[in-house]
Structures are given as structure tokens and as C-alpha cells.
Short mmCIF file of C-alpha atoms in Angstrom, two decimals:
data_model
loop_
_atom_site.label_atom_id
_atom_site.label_comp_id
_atom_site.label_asym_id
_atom_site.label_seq_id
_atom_site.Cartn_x
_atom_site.Cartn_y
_atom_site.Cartn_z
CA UNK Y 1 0.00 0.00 0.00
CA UNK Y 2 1.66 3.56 -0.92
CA UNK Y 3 2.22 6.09 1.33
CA UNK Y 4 -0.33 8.23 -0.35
CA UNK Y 5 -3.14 5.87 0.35
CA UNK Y 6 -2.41 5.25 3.94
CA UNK Y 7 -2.74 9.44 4.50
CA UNK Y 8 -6.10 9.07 2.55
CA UNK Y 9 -7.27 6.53 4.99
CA UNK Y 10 -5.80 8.18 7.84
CA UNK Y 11 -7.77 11.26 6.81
CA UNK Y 12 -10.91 9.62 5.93
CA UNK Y 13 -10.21 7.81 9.76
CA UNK Y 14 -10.05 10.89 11.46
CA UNK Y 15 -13.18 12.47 9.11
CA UNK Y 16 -15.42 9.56 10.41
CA UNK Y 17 -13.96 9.80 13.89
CA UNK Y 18 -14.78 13.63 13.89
CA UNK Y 19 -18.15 13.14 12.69
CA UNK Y 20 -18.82 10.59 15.64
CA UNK Y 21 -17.50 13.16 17.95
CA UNK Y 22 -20.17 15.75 17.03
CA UNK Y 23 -22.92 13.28 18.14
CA UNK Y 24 -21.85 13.34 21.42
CA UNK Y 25 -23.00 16.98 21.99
CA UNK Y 26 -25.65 17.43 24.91
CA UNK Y 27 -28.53 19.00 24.54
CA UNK Y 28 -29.58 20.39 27.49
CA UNK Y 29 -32.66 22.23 26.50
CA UNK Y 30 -34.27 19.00 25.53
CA UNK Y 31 -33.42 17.27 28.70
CA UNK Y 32 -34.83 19.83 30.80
CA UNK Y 33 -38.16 19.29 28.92
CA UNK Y 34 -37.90 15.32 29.27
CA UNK Y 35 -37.97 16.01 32.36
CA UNK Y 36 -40.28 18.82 33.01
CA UNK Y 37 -42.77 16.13 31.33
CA UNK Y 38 -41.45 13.22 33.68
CA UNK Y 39 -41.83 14.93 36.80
CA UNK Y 40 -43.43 18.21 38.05
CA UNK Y 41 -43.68 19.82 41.60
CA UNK Y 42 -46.98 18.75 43.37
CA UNK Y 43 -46.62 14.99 42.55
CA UNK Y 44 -45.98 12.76 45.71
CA UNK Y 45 -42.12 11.54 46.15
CA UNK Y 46 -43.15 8.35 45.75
CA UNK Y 47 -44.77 8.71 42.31
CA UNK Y 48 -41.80 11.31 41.19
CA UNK Y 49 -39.30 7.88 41.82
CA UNK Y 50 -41.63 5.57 40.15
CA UNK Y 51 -41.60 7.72 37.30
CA UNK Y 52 -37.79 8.78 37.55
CA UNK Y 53 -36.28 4.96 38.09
CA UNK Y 54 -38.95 3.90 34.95
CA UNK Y 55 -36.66 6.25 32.87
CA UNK Y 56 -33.37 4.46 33.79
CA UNK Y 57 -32.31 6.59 36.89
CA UNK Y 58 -31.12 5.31 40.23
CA UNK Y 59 -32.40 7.34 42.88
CA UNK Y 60 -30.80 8.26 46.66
CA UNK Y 61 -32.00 10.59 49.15
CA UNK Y 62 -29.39 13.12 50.87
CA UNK Y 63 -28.15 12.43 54.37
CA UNK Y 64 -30.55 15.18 55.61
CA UNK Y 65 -33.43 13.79 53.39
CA UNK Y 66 -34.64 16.98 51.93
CA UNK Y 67 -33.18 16.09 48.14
CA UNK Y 68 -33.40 12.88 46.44
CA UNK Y 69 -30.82 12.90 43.96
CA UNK Y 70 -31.31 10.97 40.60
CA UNK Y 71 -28.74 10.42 37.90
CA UNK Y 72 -28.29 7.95 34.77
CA UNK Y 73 -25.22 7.77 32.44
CA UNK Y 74 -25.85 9.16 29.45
CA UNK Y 75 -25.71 6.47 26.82
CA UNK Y 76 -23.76 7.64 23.52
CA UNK Y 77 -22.06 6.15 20.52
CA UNK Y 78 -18.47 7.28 21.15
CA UNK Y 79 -19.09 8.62 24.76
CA UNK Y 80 -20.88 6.59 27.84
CA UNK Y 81 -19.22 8.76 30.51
CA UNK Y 82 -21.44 11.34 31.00
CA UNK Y 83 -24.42 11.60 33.82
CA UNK Y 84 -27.56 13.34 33.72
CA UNK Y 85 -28.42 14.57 36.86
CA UNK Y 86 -31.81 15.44 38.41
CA UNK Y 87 -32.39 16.91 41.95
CA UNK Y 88 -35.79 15.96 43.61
CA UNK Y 89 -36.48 18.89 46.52
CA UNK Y 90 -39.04 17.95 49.26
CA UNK Y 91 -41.90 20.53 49.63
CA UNK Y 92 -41.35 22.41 52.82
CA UNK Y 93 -45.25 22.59 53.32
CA UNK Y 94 -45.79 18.97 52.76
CA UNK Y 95 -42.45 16.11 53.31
CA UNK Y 96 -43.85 13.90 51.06
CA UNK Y 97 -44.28 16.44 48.43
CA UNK Y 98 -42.10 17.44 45.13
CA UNK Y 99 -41.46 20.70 46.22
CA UNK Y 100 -39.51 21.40 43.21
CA UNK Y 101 -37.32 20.00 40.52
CA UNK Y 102 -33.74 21.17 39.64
CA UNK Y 103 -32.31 19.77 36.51
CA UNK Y 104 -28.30 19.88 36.84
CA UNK Y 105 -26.14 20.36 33.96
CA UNK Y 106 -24.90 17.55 32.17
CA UNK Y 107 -21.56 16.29 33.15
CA UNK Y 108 -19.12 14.21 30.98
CA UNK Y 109 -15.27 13.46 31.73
CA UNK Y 110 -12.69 14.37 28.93
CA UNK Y 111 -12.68 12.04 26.10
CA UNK Y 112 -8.98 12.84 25.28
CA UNK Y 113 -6.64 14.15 28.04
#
């Protein structure tokens, strides 16, 4: 094989690689929707888990039990090391209450260091 055919493939390599890269991008917006639609403030803790755990996330309440955090890895073709994360707050009115619902910002490690 020449030299000038292993750059081509090389370059067509990289090309392919590249384009693979750009479907890792998160979109944020559209999770914060998902969710919105999963979960609102009102709906009993209980139900909010049900709902959140049917979607693929594993669910723990904080050591002082007033936010159950929920997180799933975010499943991608070239990346699986990023997390969505979801934070459940208990009403203050009502304990067993959704008080209200903070969607975190996606987090991913480095794919190249």
C-alpha cells in the first residue's frame, strides 16, 4: 500500500472519527423538557421515583433527606461517561411532596486528556 493511500485513509479515519464526535453533543434544552414532562412539583415523592427509576435513573436521598438525587449515564455512541443529573427537593409545606425540581447540567469526563 503507498504512502499516499495510507494518509487518505488516515484522513478519511479521522473524518469519520470527527463526525462521531459531534454526536456526542448534549442537549440540554431537551433534557430539561424530558424532564419537566417526567416529573413536576406537586406529585408525591413516591410517584416522582416511580416515574424517575422507569426512565433508567437510580435514585438516593441526601443524608438530611430533603433532596433525592437521581442520575443515569448518558448512553452515547463514542461517549458513555457522561451523567444526567436530576435533583428531587421535598416541599417544605408537605415532606412527602415534590417541592420542586432542579435539573443539573450535564456532566461528561474528557474524552482525550
Amino acid at each position: 500500500m503507498g504512502t499516499y493511500t495510507r494518509r487518505w485513509r488516515a484522513l478519511c479515519g479521522l473524518g469519520a472519527l470527527a463526525a462521531l464526535a459531534a454526536c456526542t453533543t448534549v442537549n440540554q434544552g431537551a433534557f430539561s423538557n424530558y424532564v419537566a414532562q417526567t416529573v413536576q412539583p406537586g406529585m408525591t415523592l413516591d410517584e416522582a421515583l416511580v416515574r424517575m427509576r422507569a426512565e433508567g435513573f437510580s435514585c438516593n436521598a441526601s443524608t438530611g433527606g430533603s433532596v433525592t438525587v437521581c442520575t443515569r449515564p448518558l448512553e452515547r455512541m463514542l461517549r458513555t461517561d457522561c451523567v444526567e443529573r436530576v435533583d428531587l427537593v421535598r416541599s417544605v409545606n408537605a415532606v412527602k411532596l415534590v417541592g420542586k425540581v432542579d435539573v443539573l447540567e450535564t456532566r461528561c469526563a474528557k474524552l482525550w486528556n
